Amino acid sequence: MSLFDRLFILSQHLTPQHALSRAIGKLADSRTPFIKNTFIKWFIKRYNVNMQEALLPSAEDYACFNDFFTRALKDGARPIHPDATRLVMPVDGSVSQAGSIDYGKIFQAKGHSFSLVELLGGDLQRAQPFIDGEFATIYLSPKDYHRIHMPIDGELREMIYVPGKLYSVNPLTTENVPALFARNERVVCIFDTPLGPMSMTLVGAMIVASVETVWAGRVAPMGKTVRSYTYKPGEVTIKRGEEMGRFCLGSTVVMTFPKGSMRWREGFKAETPVRLGEDLGEILQTGKVADEQKAD
């Protein structure tokens, strides 16, 4: 690493992560025209945001920076793959890592792995269906669309808020902060789907003001203790390609699937750029896996 990189990593440990993130969050919620318009215009220029695909193309169209950051896209900007036997990409971004979950460990980067159980809130029973299964970690950069959609039809079974740190989740910190995604604040969502259970973990990060879901609104930040919420069958149902959540100031999504339930598309690997609605992979065992999980 360069000296600058080393100093950046050191700053991640020394910075008052939550205080800074909440302060930035208040700024991002400001509705003062001069503040929010200046902030939005600077951000568009700094990160080369494509506003031609946004439903509202002007900084003045947004009530605050967070409304801009979680902006809607024009109809047709992200077509959903038409083959219902395929999973679809839930976000814009790039693949951080993807592959098999080996002995309950998820590969992070350069020799770093983290615990599946810890990622999902510390409950072994909750993690059991995904041991030896498949995972994908998708990083959303500042310029990306920051709403999260469903890769497959799902009924929400459980949502878990897990408090934690707020390290940045860019490639540099991913390579140098051990167990990053199992240490940061996060919202874990467990869905029942046609291929069995699926987890989608929305990971918070430095200056991420909040994490939202479509059924509960703002979920993180919430506090200093793990909180779990269970849902009845059919209470929250979200179709393939529909929005399920969003990040206010961006982060990472970690998905997990049971062993043998799906297969990643060809060429799906680290550093691959991805877009919402694209082919994610093949559904291998519709119905069978779901029935086996219920029997267990």
Short mmCIF file of C-alpha atoms in Angstrom, two decimals:
data_model
loop_
_atom_site.label_atom_id
_atom_site.label_comp_id
_atom_site.label_asym_id
_atom_site.label_seq_id
_atom_site.Cartn_x
_atom_site.Cartn_y
_atom_site.Cartn_z
CA MET A 1 0.00 0.00 0.00
CA SER A 2 1.03 3.59 -0.55
CA LEU A 3 1.51 5.91 2.41
CA PHE A 4 -1.79 7.60 1.54
CA ASP A 5 -3.58 4.24 1.58
CA ARG A 6 -2.09 3.37 4.95
CA LEU A 7 -3.18 6.70 6.39
CA PHE A 8 -6.67 6.19 4.99
CA ILE A 9 -6.99 2.79 6.66
CA LEU A 10 -5.69 4.25 9.94
CA SER A 11 -8.26 7.04 9.71
CA GLN A 12 -11.01 4.42 9.47
CA HIS A 13 -10.09 3.18 12.94
CA LEU A 14 -9.62 6.63 14.50
CA THR A 15 -12.59 8.54 13.04
CA PRO A 16 -15.74 8.78 15.20
CA GLN A 17 -17.65 6.79 12.60
CA HIS A 18 -21.20 7.12 13.89
CA ALA A 19 -20.95 10.79 14.85
CA LEU A 20 -19.54 11.73 11.45
CA SER A 21 -22.11 9.64 9.59
CA ARG A 22 -25.04 11.15 11.50
CA ALA A 23 -23.71 14.68 10.94
CA ILE A 24 -23.42 14.04 7.20
CA GLY A 25 -26.89 12.52 7.32
CA LYS A 26 -28.36 15.73 8.72
CA LEU A 27 -26.65 17.71 5.97
CA ALA A 28 -28.02 15.29 3.37
CA ASP A 29 -31.53 15.83 4.76
CA SER A 30 -31.25 19.64 4.57
CA ARG A 31 -34.02 21.26 2.52
CA THR A 32 -32.33 24.66 2.34
CA PRO A 33 -32.17 25.30 -1.44
CA PHE A 34 -28.65 26.72 -1.50
CA ILE A 35 -27.20 23.87 0.58
CA LYS A 36 -28.93 20.98 -1.14
CA ASN A 37 -28.58 22.33 -4.69
CA THR A 38 -24.87 23.08 -4.23
CA PHE A 39 -24.26 19.65 -2.70
CA ILE A 40 -26.17 17.82 -5.44
CA LYS A 41 -24.50 19.69 -8.32
CA TRP A 42 -21.04 19.12 -6.83
CA PHE A 43 -21.79 15.40 -6.42
CA ILE A 44 -23.07 15.00 -10.00
CA LYS A 45 -19.92 16.62 -11.39
CA ARG A 46 -17.51 14.90 -8.98
CA TYR A 47 -18.81 11.38 -9.66
CA ASN A 48 -20.03 11.83 -13.24
CA VAL A 49 -23.59 10.78 -12.38
CA ASN A 50 -25.74 10.04 -15.44
CA MET A 51 -28.78 12.26 -14.88
CA GLN A 52 -30.18 11.50 -18.35
CA GLU A 53 -31.62 8.26 -16.97
CA ALA A 54 -33.06 9.87 -13.81
CA LEU A 55 -36.80 10.48 -13.63
CA LEU A 56 -36.04 13.98 -12.32
CA PRO A 57 -32.92 15.31 -14.13
CA SER A 58 -32.25 18.58 -12.27
CA ALA A 59 -30.80 19.28 -8.81
CA GLU A 60 -33.65 21.70 -8.17
CA ASP A 61 -36.17 18.85 -8.62
CA TYR A 62 -35.15 17.21 -5.33
CA ALA A 63 -36.26 18.26 -1.85
CA CYS A 64 -32.89 17.27 -0.32
CA PHE A 65 -29.68 15.44 -1.16
CA ASN A 66 -31.00 12.11 0.13
CA ASP A 67 -33.95 12.34 -2.26
CA PHE A 68 -31.46 12.85 -5.09
CA PHE A 69 -29.20 10.03 -3.92
CA THR A 70 -32.12 7.55 -3.84
CA ARG A 71 -33.53 8.97 -7.09
CA ALA A 72 -35.95 7.00 -9.24
CA LEU A 73 -35.05 6.14 -12.84
CA LYS A 74 -37.10 6.62 -15.98
CA ASP A 75 -39.33 3.73 -17.04
CA GLY A 76 -37.30 1.27 -19.07
CA ALA A 77 -33.91 2.50 -17.82
CA ARG A 78 -33.29 -0.88 -16.19
CA PRO A 79 -35.21 -3.59 -18.09
CA ILE A 80 -35.72 -6.79 -16.09
CA HIS A 81 -34.43 -9.98 -17.72
CA PRO A 82 -37.52 -11.63 -19.28
CA ASP A 83 -36.66 -15.27 -18.49
CA ALA A 84 -38.40 -16.18 -15.22
CA THR A 85 -36.04 -19.15 -14.74
CA ARG A 86 -33.19 -16.67 -14.19
CA LEU A 87 -32.38 -14.63 -11.11
CA VAL A 88 -31.89 -10.93 -11.81
CA MET A 89 -29.27 -8.48 -10.55
CA PRO A 90 -30.70 -6.55 -7.57
CA VAL A 91 -28.55 -3.39 -7.91
CA ASP A 92 -26.18 -1.35 -10.02
CA GLY A 93 -22.57 -1.73 -8.92
CA SER A 94 -19.65 -4.10 -9.22
CA VAL A 95 -19.00 -7.59 -7.90
CA SER A 96 -16.75 -7.49 -4.86
CA GLN A 97 -16.70 -11.30 -4.54
CA ALA A 98 -18.93 -14.25 -5.43
CA GLY A 99 -18.74 -18.00 -5.01
CA SER A 100 -19.30 -20.80 -2.54
CA ILE A 101 -19.70 -20.46 1.22
CA ASP A 102 -17.03 -22.81 2.54
CA TYR A 103 -17.52 -24.26 6.02
CA GLY A 104 -19.63 -21.26 7.03
CA LYS A 105 -17.05 -18.72 5.82
CA ILE A 106 -17.56 -16.06 3.13
CA PHE A 107 -14.51 -14.86 1.20
CA GLN A 108 -13.93 -11.11 1.47
CA ALA A 109 -10.59 -10.29 -0.23
CA LYS A 110 -6.87 -11.15 -0.12
CA GLY A 111 -7.03 -13.87 2.49
CA HIS A 112 -9.81 -12.23 4.54
CA SER A 113 -13.04 -14.13 5.21
CA PHE A 114 -15.95 -13.54 7.56
CA SER A 115 -18.47 -15.69 9.35
CA LEU A 116 -21.84 -16.38 7.73
CA VAL A 117 -23.38 -16.73 11.19
CA GLU A 118 -22.03 -13.37 12.31
CA LEU A 119 -23.14 -11.69 9.08
CA LEU A 120 -26.72 -12.82 9.66
CA GLY A 121 -26.85 -11.64 13.26
CA GLY A 122 -25.22 -14.43 15.26
CA ASP A 123 -27.97 -17.09 15.01
CA LEU A 124 -26.73 -20.50 13.79
CA GLN A 125 -30.23 -21.75 13.00
CA ARG A 126 -30.86 -18.72 10.78
CA ALA A 127 -27.59 -19.31 8.92
CA GLN A 128 -27.91 -23.10 8.62
CA PRO A 129 -29.72 -23.21 5.23
CA PHE A 130 -26.88 -21.24 3.60
CA ILE A 131 -23.89 -23.19 4.91
CA ASP A 132 -22.04 -24.59 1.87
CA GLY A 133 -24.34 -22.51 -0.33
CA GLU A 134 -23.57 -19.57 -2.63
CA PHE A 135 -22.92 -15.89 -1.95
CA ALA A 136 -22.39 -12.65 -3.85
CA THR A 137 -21.17 -9.33 -2.50
CA ILE A 138 -22.08 -6.31 -4.65
CA TYR A 139 -20.49 -2.90 -4.05
CA LEU A 140 -22.44 0.25 -4.97
CA SER A 141 -20.20 3.17 -5.91
CA PRO A 142 -21.26 6.80 -5.32
CA LYS A 143 -22.45 7.30 -8.91
CA ASP A 144 -24.69 4.21 -8.95
CA TYR A 145 -28.45 3.92 -8.62
CA HIS A 146 -29.00 3.22 -4.92
CA ARG A 147 -32.30 1.39 -4.75
CA ILE A 148 -32.20 -2.36 -4.14
CA HIS A 149 -34.56 -4.73 -5.95
CA MET A 150 -35.50 -8.39 -5.64
CA PRO A 151 -33.59 -11.01 -7.67
CA ILE A 152 -36.56 -13.43 -7.36
CA ASP A 153 -40.11 -13.42 -5.98
CA GLY A 154 -39.98 -13.50 -2.18
CA GLU A 155 -42.06 -13.49 0.99
CA LEU A 156 -40.33 -11.79 3.89
CA ARG A 157 -39.78 -14.15 6.83
CA GLU A 158 -37.53 -12.10 9.12
CA MET A 159 -35.70 -8.76 9.29
CA ILE A 160 -32.76 -8.33 11.67
CA TYR A 161 -31.07 -5.08 12.58
CA VAL A 162 -27.44 -5.67 13.64
CA PRO A 163 -25.52 -2.74 15.17
CA GLY A 164 -21.85 -2.36 14.39
CA LYS A 165 -19.03 -0.26 13.04
CA LEU A 166 -19.23 2.01 10.00
CA TYR A 167 -16.04 1.36 8.07
CA SER A 168 -16.00 2.46 4.44
CA VAL A 169 -16.73 -0.43 2.09
CA ASN A 170 -14.63 0.60 -0.91
CA PRO A 171 -12.12 -1.89 -2.42
CA LEU A 172 -9.23 -0.55 -0.30
CA THR A 173 -10.96 -1.14 3.05
CA THR A 174 -12.41 -4.45 1.83
CA GLU A 175 -8.87 -5.68 1.25
CA ASN A 176 -7.47 -4.38 4.53
CA VAL A 177 -10.15 -4.44 7.26
CA PRO A 178 -10.75 -8.05 8.43
CA ALA A 179 -14.37 -9.30 8.59
CA LEU A 180 -15.59 -5.91 7.36
CA PHE A 181 -19.12 -6.92 6.35
CA ALA A 182 -19.73 -8.87 9.55
CA ARG A 183 -18.55 -5.89 11.66
CA ASN A 184 -20.46 -3.01 10.08
CA GLU A 185 -24.00 -2.00 10.97
CA ARG A 186 -26.42 -3.90 8.73
CA VAL A 187 -29.98 -4.94 8.02
CA VAL A 188 -30.49 -8.65 7.27
CA CYS A 189 -33.60 -9.69 5.32
CA ILE A 190 -34.56 -13.38 5.06
CA PHE A 191 -37.01 -14.26 2.30
CA ASP A 192 -38.81 -17.47 1.37
CA THR A 193 -38.53 -17.87 -2.40
CA PRO A 194 -39.27 -20.51 -5.06
CA LEU A 195 -35.70 -21.83 -4.65
CA GLY A 196 -35.80 -21.86 -0.84
CA PRO A 197 -34.64 -19.26 1.67
CA MET A 198 -32.58 -16.29 0.48
CA SER A 199 -30.81 -13.66 2.55
CA MET A 200 -30.14 -10.10 1.45
CA THR A 201 -27.92 -8.15 3.85
CA LEU A 202 -27.80 -4.37 3.40
CA VAL A 203 -24.46 -3.27 4.88
CA GLY A 204 -24.01 0.22 6.28
CA ALA A 205 -20.79 2.20 5.88
CA MET A 206 -19.00 5.44 6.72
CA ILE A 207 -21.32 8.45 6.11
CA VAL A 208 -24.25 6.17 5.19
CA ALA A 209 -27.00 8.15 6.86
CA SER A 210 -29.57 5.36 6.84
CA VAL A 211 -30.75 2.08 5.37
CA GLU A 212 -34.40 1.76 4.36
CA THR A 213 -36.79 -1.03 3.37
CA VAL A 214 -40.07 -0.61 1.52
CA TRP A 215 -42.06 -2.26 4.33
CA ALA A 216 -40.47 -0.60 7.39
CA GLY A 217 -39.03 2.73 6.18
CA ARG A 218 -35.76 3.76 7.82
CA VAL A 219 -34.35 0.81 9.73
CA ALA A 220 -30.75 1.81 10.43
CA PRO A 221 -29.47 3.46 12.52
CA MET A 222 -31.61 1.98 15.29
CA GLY A 223 -29.52 1.42 18.41
CA LYS A 224 -26.86 -0.71 20.07
CA THR A 225 -28.62 -4.08 20.30
CA VAL A 226 -29.64 -6.71 17.74
CA ARG A 227 -33.35 -6.49 16.95
CA SER A 228 -35.33 -9.14 15.07
CA TYR A 229 -38.76 -8.83 13.47
CA THR A 230 -40.72 -11.81 12.14
CA TYR A 231 -43.44 -11.71 9.50
CA LYS A 232 -46.39 -13.95 8.71
CA PRO A 233 -46.54 -15.74 5.33
CA GLY A 234 -47.89 -13.32 2.74
CA GLU A 235 -47.59 -10.28 5.01
CA VAL A 236 -44.78 -8.78 2.89
CA THR A 237 -44.49 -10.16 -0.65
CA ILE A 238 -42.19 -8.58 -3.23
CA LYS A 239 -41.98 -9.66 -6.84
CA ARG A 240 -38.85 -10.27 -8.91
CA GLY A 241 -37.45 -6.90 -10.03
CA GLU A 242 -39.47 -4.83 -7.54
CA GLU A 243 -37.80 -2.49 -5.06
CA MET A 244 -37.12 -3.85 -1.56
CA GLY A 245 -34.87 -1.18 -0.03
CA ARG A 246 -32.42 1.66 -0.52
CA PHE A 247 -29.23 3.22 0.82
CA CYS A 248 -28.95 6.88 1.77
CA LEU A 249 -25.30 7.44 0.79
CA GLY A 250 -24.45 4.05 -0.58
CA SER A 251 -22.89 0.77 0.46
CA THR A 252 -22.93 -2.99 -0.20
CA VAL A 253 -25.39 -5.86 -0.56
CA VAL A 254 -24.49 -9.45 0.39
CA MET A 255 -26.77 -12.20 -0.95
CA THR A 256 -26.75 -15.86 0.10
CA PHE A 257 -28.55 -18.89 -1.38
CA PRO A 258 -28.81 -22.57 -0.33
CA LYS A 259 -26.48 -25.19 -1.77
CA GLY A 260 -27.61 -26.50 -5.15
CA SER A 261 -30.43 -23.99 -5.55
CA MET A 262 -28.84 -21.72 -8.18
CA ARG A 263 -25.83 -21.25 -10.44
CA TRP A 264 -24.15 -17.90 -11.22
CA ARG A 265 -24.15 -16.74 -14.82
CA GLU A 266 -21.01 -17.35 -16.84
CA GLY A 267 -18.32 -14.74 -16.18
CA PHE A 268 -19.84 -13.56 -12.89
CA LYS A 269 -16.73 -12.85 -10.81
CA ALA A 270 -14.90 -10.19 -8.78
CA GLU A 271 -14.67 -6.71 -10.33
CA THR A 272 -17.41 -7.43 -12.90
CA PRO A 273 -19.59 -4.32 -13.41
CA VAL A 274 -23.31 -5.08 -13.05
CA ARG A 275 -26.63 -3.34 -13.59
CA LEU A 276 -30.05 -3.85 -12.07
CA GLY A 277 -32.22 -6.29 -14.00
CA GLU A 278 -29.41 -8.16 -15.76
CA ASP A 279 -29.13 -11.94 -15.67
CA LEU A 280 -27.66 -13.00 -12.31
CA GLY A 281 -27.87 -16.76 -12.60
CA GLU A 282 -29.94 -19.86 -13.16
CA ILE A 283 -32.57 -21.22 -10.76
CA LEU A 284 -31.73 -24.92 -10.49
CA GLN A 285 -34.27 -26.49 -8.13
CA THR A 286 -37.54 -24.56 -8.09
CA GLY A 287 -39.88 -25.89 -5.43
CA LYS A 288 -37.77 -28.87 -4.31
CA VAL A 289 -35.34 -26.86 -2.20
CA ALA A 290 -38.18 -24.85 -0.66
CA ASP A 291 -40.02 -28.03 0.34
CA GLU A 292 -36.88 -29.55 1.87
CA GLN A 293 -36.21 -26.39 3.88
CA LYS A 294 -39.77 -26.39 5.26
CA ALA A 295 -39.43 -30.08 6.18
CA ASP A 296 -36.27 -29.33 8.15
#
